[in-house]
Short mmCIF file of C-alpha atoms and ligand atoms in Angstrom, two decimals:
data_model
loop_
_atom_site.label_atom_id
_atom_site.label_comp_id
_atom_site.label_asym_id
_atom_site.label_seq_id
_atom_site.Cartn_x
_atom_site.Cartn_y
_atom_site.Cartn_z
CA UNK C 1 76.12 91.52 97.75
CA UNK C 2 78.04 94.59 96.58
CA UNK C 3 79.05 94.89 100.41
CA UNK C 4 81.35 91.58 99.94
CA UNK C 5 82.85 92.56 96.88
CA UNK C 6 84.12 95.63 98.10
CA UNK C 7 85.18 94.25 101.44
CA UNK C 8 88.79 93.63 100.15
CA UNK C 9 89.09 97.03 98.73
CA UNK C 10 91.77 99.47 100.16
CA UNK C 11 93.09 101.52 97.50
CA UNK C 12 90.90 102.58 94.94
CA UNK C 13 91.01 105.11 92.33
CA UNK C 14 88.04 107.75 91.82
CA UNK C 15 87.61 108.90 88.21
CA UNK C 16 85.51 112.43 88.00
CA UNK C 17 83.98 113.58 84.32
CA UNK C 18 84.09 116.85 83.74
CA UNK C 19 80.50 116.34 83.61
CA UNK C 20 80.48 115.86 87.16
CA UNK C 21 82.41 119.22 88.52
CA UNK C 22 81.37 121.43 85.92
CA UNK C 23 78.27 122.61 83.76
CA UNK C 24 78.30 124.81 80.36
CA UNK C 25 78.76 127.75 82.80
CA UNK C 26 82.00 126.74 84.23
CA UNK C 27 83.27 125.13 87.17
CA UNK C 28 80.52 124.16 89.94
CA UNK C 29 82.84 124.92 93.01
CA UNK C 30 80.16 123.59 95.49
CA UNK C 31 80.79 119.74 93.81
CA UNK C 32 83.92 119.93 94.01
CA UNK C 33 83.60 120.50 97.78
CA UNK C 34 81.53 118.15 98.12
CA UNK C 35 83.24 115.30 96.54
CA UNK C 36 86.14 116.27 98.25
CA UNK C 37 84.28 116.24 101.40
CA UNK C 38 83.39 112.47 99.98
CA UNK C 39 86.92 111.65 99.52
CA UNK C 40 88.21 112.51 103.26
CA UNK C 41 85.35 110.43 104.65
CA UNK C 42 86.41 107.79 102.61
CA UNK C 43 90.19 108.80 103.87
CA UNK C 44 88.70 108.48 107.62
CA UNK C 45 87.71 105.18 106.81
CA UNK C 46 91.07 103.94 106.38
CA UNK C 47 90.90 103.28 102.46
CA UNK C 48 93.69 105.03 100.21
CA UNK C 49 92.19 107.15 97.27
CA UNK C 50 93.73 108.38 94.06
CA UNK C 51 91.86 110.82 91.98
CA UNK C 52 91.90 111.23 88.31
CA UNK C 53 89.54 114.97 87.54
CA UNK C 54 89.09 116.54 84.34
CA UNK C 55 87.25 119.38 84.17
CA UNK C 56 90.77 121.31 83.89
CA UNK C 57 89.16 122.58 80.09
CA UNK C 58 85.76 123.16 81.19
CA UNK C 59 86.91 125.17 84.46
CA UNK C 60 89.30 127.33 82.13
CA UNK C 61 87.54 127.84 78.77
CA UNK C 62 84.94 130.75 80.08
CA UNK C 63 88.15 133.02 80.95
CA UNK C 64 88.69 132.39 77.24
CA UNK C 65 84.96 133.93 75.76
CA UNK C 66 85.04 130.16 74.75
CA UNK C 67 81.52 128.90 74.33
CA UNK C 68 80.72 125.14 73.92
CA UNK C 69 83.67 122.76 72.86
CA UNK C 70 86.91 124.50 72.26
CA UNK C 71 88.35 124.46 68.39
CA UNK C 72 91.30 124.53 68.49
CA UNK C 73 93.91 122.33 70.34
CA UNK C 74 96.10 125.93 71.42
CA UNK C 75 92.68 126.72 72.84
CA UNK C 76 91.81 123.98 74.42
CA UNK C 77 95.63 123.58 76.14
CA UNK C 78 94.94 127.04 76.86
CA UNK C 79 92.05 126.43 78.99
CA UNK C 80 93.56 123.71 80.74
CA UNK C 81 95.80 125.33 81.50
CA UNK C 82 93.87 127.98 83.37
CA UNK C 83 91.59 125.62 84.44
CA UNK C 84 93.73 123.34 86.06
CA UNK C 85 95.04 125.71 88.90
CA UNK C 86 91.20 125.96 89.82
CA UNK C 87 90.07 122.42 89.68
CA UNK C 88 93.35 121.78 92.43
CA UNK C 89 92.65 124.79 94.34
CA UNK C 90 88.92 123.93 94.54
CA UNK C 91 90.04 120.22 95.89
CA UNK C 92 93.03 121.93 97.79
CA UNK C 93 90.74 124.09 100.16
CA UNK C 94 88.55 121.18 101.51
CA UNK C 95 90.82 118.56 101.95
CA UNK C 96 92.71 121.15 103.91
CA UNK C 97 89.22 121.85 105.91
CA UNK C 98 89.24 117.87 106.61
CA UNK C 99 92.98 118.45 107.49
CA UNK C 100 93.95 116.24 104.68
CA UNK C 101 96.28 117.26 102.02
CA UNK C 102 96.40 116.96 98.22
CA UNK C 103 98.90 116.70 95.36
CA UNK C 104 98.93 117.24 91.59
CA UNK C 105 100.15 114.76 89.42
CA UNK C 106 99.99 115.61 85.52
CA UNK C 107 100.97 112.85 83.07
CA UNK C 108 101.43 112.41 79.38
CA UNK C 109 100.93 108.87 77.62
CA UNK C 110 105.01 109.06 76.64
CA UNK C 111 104.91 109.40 80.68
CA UNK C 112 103.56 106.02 80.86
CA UNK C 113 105.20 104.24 77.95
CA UNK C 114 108.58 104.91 79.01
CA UNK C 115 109.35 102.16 81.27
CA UNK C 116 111.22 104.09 83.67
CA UNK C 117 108.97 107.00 83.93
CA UNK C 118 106.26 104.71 84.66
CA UNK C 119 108.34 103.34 87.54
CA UNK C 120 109.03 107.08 88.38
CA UNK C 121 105.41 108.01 88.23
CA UNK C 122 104.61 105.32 90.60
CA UNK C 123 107.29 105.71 93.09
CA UNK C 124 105.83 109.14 93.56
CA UNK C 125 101.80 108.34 93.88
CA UNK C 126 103.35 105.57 96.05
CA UNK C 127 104.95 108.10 98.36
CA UNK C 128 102.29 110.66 98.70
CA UNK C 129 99.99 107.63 99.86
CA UNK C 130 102.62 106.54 102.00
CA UNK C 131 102.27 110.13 103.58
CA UNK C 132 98.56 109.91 103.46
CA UNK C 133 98.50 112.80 100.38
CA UNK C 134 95.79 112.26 97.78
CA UNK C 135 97.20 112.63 94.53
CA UNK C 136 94.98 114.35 91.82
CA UNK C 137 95.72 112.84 88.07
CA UNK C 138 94.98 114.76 85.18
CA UNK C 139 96.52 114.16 81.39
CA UNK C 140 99.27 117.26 81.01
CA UNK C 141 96.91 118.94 78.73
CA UNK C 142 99.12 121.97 78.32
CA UNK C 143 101.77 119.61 76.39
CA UNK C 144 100.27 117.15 74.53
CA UNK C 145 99.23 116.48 70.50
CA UNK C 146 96.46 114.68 69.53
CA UNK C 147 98.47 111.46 68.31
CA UNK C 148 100.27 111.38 71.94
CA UNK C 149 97.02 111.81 74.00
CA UNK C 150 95.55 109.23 76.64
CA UNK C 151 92.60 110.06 74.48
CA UNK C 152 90.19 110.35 77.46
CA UNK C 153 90.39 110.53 81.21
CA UNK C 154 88.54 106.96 81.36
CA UNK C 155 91.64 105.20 79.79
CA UNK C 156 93.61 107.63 81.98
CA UNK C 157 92.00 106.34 84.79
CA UNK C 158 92.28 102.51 84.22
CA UNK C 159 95.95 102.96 83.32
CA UNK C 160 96.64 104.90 86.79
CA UNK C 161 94.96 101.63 88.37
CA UNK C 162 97.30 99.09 86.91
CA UNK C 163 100.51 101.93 87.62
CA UNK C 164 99.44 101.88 91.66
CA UNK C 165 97.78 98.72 91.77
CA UNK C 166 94.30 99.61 93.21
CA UNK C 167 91.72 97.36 94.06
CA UNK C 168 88.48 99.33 92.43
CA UNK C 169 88.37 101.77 89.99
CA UNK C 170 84.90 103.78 90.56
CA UNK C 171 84.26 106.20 87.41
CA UNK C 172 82.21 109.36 88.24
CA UNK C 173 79.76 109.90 85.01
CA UNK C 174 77.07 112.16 84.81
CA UNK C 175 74.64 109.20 84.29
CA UNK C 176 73.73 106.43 86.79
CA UNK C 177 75.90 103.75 84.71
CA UNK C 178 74.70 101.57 81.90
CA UNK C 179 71.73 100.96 80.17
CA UNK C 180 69.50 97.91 78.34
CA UNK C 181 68.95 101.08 76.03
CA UNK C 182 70.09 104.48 75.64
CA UNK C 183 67.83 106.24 77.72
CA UNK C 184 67.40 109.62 76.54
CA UNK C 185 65.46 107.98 73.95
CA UNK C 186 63.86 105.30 75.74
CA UNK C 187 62.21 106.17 79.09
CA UNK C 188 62.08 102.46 79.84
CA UNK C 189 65.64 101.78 79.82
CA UNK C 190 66.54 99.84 82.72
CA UNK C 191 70.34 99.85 84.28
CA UNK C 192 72.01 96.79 84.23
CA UNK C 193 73.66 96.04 88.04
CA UNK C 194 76.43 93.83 87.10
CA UNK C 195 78.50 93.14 83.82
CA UNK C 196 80.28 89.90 84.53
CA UNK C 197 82.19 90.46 81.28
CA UNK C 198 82.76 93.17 78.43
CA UNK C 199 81.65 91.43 75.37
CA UNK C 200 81.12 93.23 71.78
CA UNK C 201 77.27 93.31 72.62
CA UNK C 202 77.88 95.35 75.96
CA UNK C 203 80.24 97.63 74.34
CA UNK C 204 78.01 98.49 71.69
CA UNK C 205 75.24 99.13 74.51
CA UNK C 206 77.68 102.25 75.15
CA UNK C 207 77.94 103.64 71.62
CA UNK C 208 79.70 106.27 70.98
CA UNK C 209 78.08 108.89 73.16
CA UNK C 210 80.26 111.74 74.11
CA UNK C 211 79.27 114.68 76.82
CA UNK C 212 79.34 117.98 75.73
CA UNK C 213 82.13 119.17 78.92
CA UNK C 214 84.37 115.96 78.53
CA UNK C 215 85.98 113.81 76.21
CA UNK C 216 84.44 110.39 76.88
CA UNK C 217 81.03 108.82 76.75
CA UNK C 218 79.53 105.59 77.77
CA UNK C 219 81.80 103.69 75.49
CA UNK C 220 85.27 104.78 76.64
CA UNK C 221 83.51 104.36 80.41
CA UNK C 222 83.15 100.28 78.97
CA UNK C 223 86.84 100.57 77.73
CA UNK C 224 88.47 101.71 80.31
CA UNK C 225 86.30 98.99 82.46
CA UNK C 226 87.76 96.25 80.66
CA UNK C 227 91.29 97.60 81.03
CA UNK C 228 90.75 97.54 84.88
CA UNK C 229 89.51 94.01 84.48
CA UNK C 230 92.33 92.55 83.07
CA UNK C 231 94.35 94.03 86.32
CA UNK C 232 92.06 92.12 87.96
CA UNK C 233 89.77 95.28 89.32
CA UNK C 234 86.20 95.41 89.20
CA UNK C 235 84.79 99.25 87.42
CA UNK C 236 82.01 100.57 88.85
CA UNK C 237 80.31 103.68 86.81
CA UNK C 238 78.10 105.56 88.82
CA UNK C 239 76.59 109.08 88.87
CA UNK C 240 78.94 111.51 90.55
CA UNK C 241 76.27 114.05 90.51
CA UNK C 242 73.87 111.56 93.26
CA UNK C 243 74.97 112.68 96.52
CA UNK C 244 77.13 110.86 99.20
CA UNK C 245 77.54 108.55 96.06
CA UNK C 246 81.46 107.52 97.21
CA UNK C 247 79.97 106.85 100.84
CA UNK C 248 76.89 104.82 99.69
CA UNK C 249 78.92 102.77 97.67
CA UNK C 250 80.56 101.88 100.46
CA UNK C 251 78.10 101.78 102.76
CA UNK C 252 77.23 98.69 100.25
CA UNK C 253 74.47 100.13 98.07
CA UNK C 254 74.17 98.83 94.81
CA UNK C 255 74.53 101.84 93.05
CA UNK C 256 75.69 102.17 89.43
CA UNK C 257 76.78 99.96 87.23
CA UNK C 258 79.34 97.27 88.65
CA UNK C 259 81.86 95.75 86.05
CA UNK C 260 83.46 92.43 87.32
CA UNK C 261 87.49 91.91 86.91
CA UNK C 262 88.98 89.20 84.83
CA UNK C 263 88.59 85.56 85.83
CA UNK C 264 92.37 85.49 84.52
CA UNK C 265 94.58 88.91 85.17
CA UNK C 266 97.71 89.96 83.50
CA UNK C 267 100.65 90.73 85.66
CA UNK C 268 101.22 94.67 86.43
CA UNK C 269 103.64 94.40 83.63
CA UNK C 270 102.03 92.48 81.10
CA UNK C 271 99.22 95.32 81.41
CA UNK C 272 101.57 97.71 80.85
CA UNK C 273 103.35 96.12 77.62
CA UNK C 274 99.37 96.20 76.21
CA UNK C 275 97.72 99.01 77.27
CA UNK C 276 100.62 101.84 78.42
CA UNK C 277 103.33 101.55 75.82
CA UNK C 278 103.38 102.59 72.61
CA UNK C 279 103.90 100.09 70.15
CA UNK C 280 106.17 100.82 67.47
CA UNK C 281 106.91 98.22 64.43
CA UNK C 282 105.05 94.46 63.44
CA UNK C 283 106.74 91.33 63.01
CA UNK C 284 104.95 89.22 60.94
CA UNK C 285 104.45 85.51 61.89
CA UNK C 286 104.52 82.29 60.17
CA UNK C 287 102.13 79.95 61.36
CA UNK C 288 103.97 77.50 63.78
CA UNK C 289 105.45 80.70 65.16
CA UNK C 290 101.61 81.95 65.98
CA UNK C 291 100.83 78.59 67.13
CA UNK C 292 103.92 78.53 69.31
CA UNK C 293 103.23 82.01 71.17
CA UNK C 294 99.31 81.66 71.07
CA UNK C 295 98.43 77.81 71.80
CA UNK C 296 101.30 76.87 73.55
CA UNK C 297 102.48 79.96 75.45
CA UNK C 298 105.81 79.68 74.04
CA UNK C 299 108.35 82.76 73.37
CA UNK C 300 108.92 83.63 69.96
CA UNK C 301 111.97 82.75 68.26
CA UNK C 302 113.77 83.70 65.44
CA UNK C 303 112.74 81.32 62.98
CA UNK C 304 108.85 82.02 63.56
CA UNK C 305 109.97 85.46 62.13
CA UNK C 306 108.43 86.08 58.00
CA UNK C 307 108.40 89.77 57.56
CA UNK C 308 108.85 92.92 59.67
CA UNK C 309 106.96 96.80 59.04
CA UNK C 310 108.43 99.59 60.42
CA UNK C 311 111.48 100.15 62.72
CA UNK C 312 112.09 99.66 66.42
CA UNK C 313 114.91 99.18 69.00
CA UNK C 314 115.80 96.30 71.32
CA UNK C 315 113.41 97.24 74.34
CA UNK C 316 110.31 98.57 72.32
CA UNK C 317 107.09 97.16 72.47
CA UNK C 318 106.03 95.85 69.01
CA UNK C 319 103.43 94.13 67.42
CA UNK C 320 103.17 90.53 66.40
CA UNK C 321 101.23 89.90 63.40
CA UNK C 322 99.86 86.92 61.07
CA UNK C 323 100.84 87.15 57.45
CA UNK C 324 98.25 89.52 56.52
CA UNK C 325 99.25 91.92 59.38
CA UNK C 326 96.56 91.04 61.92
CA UNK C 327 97.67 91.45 65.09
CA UNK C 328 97.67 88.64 67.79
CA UNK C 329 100.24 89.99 70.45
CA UNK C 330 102.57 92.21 71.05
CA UNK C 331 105.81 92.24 73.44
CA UNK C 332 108.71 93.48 73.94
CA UNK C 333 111.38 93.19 71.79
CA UNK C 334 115.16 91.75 72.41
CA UNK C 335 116.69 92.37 69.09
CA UNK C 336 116.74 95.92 67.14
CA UNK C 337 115.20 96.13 63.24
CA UNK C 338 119.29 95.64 61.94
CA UNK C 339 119.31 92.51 63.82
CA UNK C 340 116.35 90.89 63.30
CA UNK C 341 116.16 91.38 59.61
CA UNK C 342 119.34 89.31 59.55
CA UNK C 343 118.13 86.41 62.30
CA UNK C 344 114.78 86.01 60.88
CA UNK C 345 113.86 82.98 60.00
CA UNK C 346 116.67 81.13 61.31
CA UNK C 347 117.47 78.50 64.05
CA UNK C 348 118.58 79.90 67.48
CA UNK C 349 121.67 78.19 66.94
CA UNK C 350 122.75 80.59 64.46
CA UNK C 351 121.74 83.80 66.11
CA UNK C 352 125.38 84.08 67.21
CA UNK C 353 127.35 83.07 63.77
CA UNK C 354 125.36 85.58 61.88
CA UNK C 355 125.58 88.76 64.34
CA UNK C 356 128.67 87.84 66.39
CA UNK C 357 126.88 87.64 69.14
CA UNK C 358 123.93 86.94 70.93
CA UNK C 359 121.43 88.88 73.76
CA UNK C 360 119.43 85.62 74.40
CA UNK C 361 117.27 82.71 72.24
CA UNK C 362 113.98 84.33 72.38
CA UNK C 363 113.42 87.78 70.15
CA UNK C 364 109.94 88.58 72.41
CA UNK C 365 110.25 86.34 75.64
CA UNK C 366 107.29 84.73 76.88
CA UNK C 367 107.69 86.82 80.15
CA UNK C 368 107.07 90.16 77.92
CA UNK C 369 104.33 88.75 75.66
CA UNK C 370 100.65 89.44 76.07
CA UNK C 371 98.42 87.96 74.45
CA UNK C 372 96.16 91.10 71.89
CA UNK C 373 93.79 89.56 69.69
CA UNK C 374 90.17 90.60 70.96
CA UNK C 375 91.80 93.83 72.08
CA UNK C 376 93.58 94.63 69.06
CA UNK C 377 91.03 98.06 68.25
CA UNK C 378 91.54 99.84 71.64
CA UNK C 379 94.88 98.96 72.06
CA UNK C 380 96.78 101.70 70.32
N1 LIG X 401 92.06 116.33 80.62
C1 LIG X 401 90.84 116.98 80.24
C2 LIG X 401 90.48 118.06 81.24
O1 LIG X 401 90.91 118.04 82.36
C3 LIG X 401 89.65 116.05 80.19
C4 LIG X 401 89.76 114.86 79.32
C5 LIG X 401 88.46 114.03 79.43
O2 LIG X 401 87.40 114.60 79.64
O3 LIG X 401 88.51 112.83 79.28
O4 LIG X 401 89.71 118.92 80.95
#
């Protein structure tokens, strides 16, 4: 069965933990070969792969006389840092033994908010497939704060799916995918196959567990899942430490935990407006406004407008909120803080009288609207 699902499938994207390429120790060269060996057979087969490794932390932390997590964030860009040239190398050498080549690719989430560097970003991982280069994704750890982070490589990873528009998303854990029950406690957990859709009760099946070597756990594994789903891309999580795992998958064993993709996908760019940029003030909603945008699919308008919190430009993403500040959408924006707070509330028709002139009717067009409301937690 898993054979026919993955039939279609010619680009995917191949998350790896750091649980997967590295133990408390340091970096476990020999995986890394051997994934990468993985990778070009995969390559051979004709399909398109783009990678998204940690591990850069975990690979560079020992050179440090850092034990266990790192404290501090200089530390832990520190390792990275270090770590990073050996996770590529340790790729670099066996593609190159496959004759295949590899590229680095390190990203920040401003990266992927900014509209034009997320066009830039994908132009690039375009070309290097275009040249038959695998690129190797890893969040710029070297650069970023906490409050500007991906957060983990699983969100990472579903984002880079929507940006090049894969067709599976397969995320390497260090656990054979999910459970009825967590099993370190209960030896009679039993994995569950296929998750047809992420609901609360599946997502709190993945807790908050977090390895020890990475940032993620089960949970953000679910998260990122559902991401992928709504760009209409099944997950699967699977244990990157089984061998041959990338060829048995496609050899159609049903390995791992298979997470179907949304009966009803946003567009590339919807996904991005939700999930890759950063949202910056609310507009707050009257009722027919919410009624407009939600039941009816409708743009919003001026006169829908109540309230506003917090500034933004024409061209930011913002938030659209009920009364009480609940959010139910978010798009982007037409009209900057100055020029809403003077159109709000009123008809179209005056738009023009009141600011002397006028960009368009709708201040968040339909086209740049996504629905938010059972996503509103993760979508920050
Ligand atoms: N970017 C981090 C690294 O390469 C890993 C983040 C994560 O584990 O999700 O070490």
């Amino acid at each position: 069965m898993r054979s026919a699902l993955l039939s279609h499938v010619k680009r995917v994207v191949v998350k790896i933990g750091s649980g997967v390429i590295s133990n408390a120790a340091g970096l476990e060269t020999e995986r890394i070969a051997a994934l990468s060996a993985d990778v070009c057979h995969l390559l051979d087969r004709g399909l398109e792969v783009v990678m998204v490794s940690s591990g850069a932390v975990a690979a560079g932390k020992g050179l440090l006389g850092i034990v266990g997590r790192p404290q501090t964030i200089p530390q832990k860009q520190a390792a990275a840092a270090i770590g990073q040239t050996r996770i590529i190398r340790g790729y670099r050498e066996t593609f190159q033994d496959h004759n295949y080549n590899v590229a680095q690719v390190l990203l920040t989430r401003d990266d992927l908010s900014n509209r034009r560097r997320y066009l830039n970003a994908r132009n690039t991982v375009m070309t290097l497939l275009e040249y038959g280069v695998t690129p190797i994704v890893n969040e710029n750890d070297t650069v970023v704060v906490e409050e500007i982070r991906f957060g983990d490589n699983d969100n990472l990873s579903a984002l880079v799916t929507n940006l090049v528009e894969a067709d599976l998303l397969i995320i390497l854990s260090d656990v054979d995918g999910l459970f009825d029950k967590d099993p370190t406690s209960h030896p009679d957990a039993e994995l569950i196959p296929v998750v047809e859709r992420i609901t609360p009760a599946i997502e709190a099946l993945g807790g908050k567990s977090r390895g020890v070597l990475g940032t993620g756990g089960m949970g953000t594994k679910l998260k990122a899942a559902k991401k992928a789903a709504l760009s209409g891309v099944g997950t699967l999580i699977v244990n990157g430490r089984s061998k041959h795992i990338l060829a048995r998958i496609f050899d159609g064993e049903d390995v791992g935990t298979y997470v179907l993709p949304a009966q009803s996908k946003l567009t590339a760019k919807k996904h991005w407006i939700a999930f890759s940029k950063k949202p910056r003030g609310k507009l707050l909603i009257d009722e027919g406004g919410q009624a407009a945008v939600v039941k009816h699919g409708k743009s919003l308008l001026p006169s829908g407008i109540c309230g506003v919190d917090g500034g933004f430009e024409r061209g930011d993403a913002v938030r659209l909120c009920d009364r009480d500040g609940h959010e139910f959408a978010r798009g982007v924006i037409s009209y900057s803080l100055t020029e809403v707070l003077q159109i709000m509330g009123k008809q179209c028709a005056e738009i023009e009288k009141i600011l002397g002139y006028k960009y368009r009717d709708e201040v968040v067009c339909r086209d740049d609207l996504v629905l938010t409301q059972d996503e509103e937690e993760e979508v920050d």
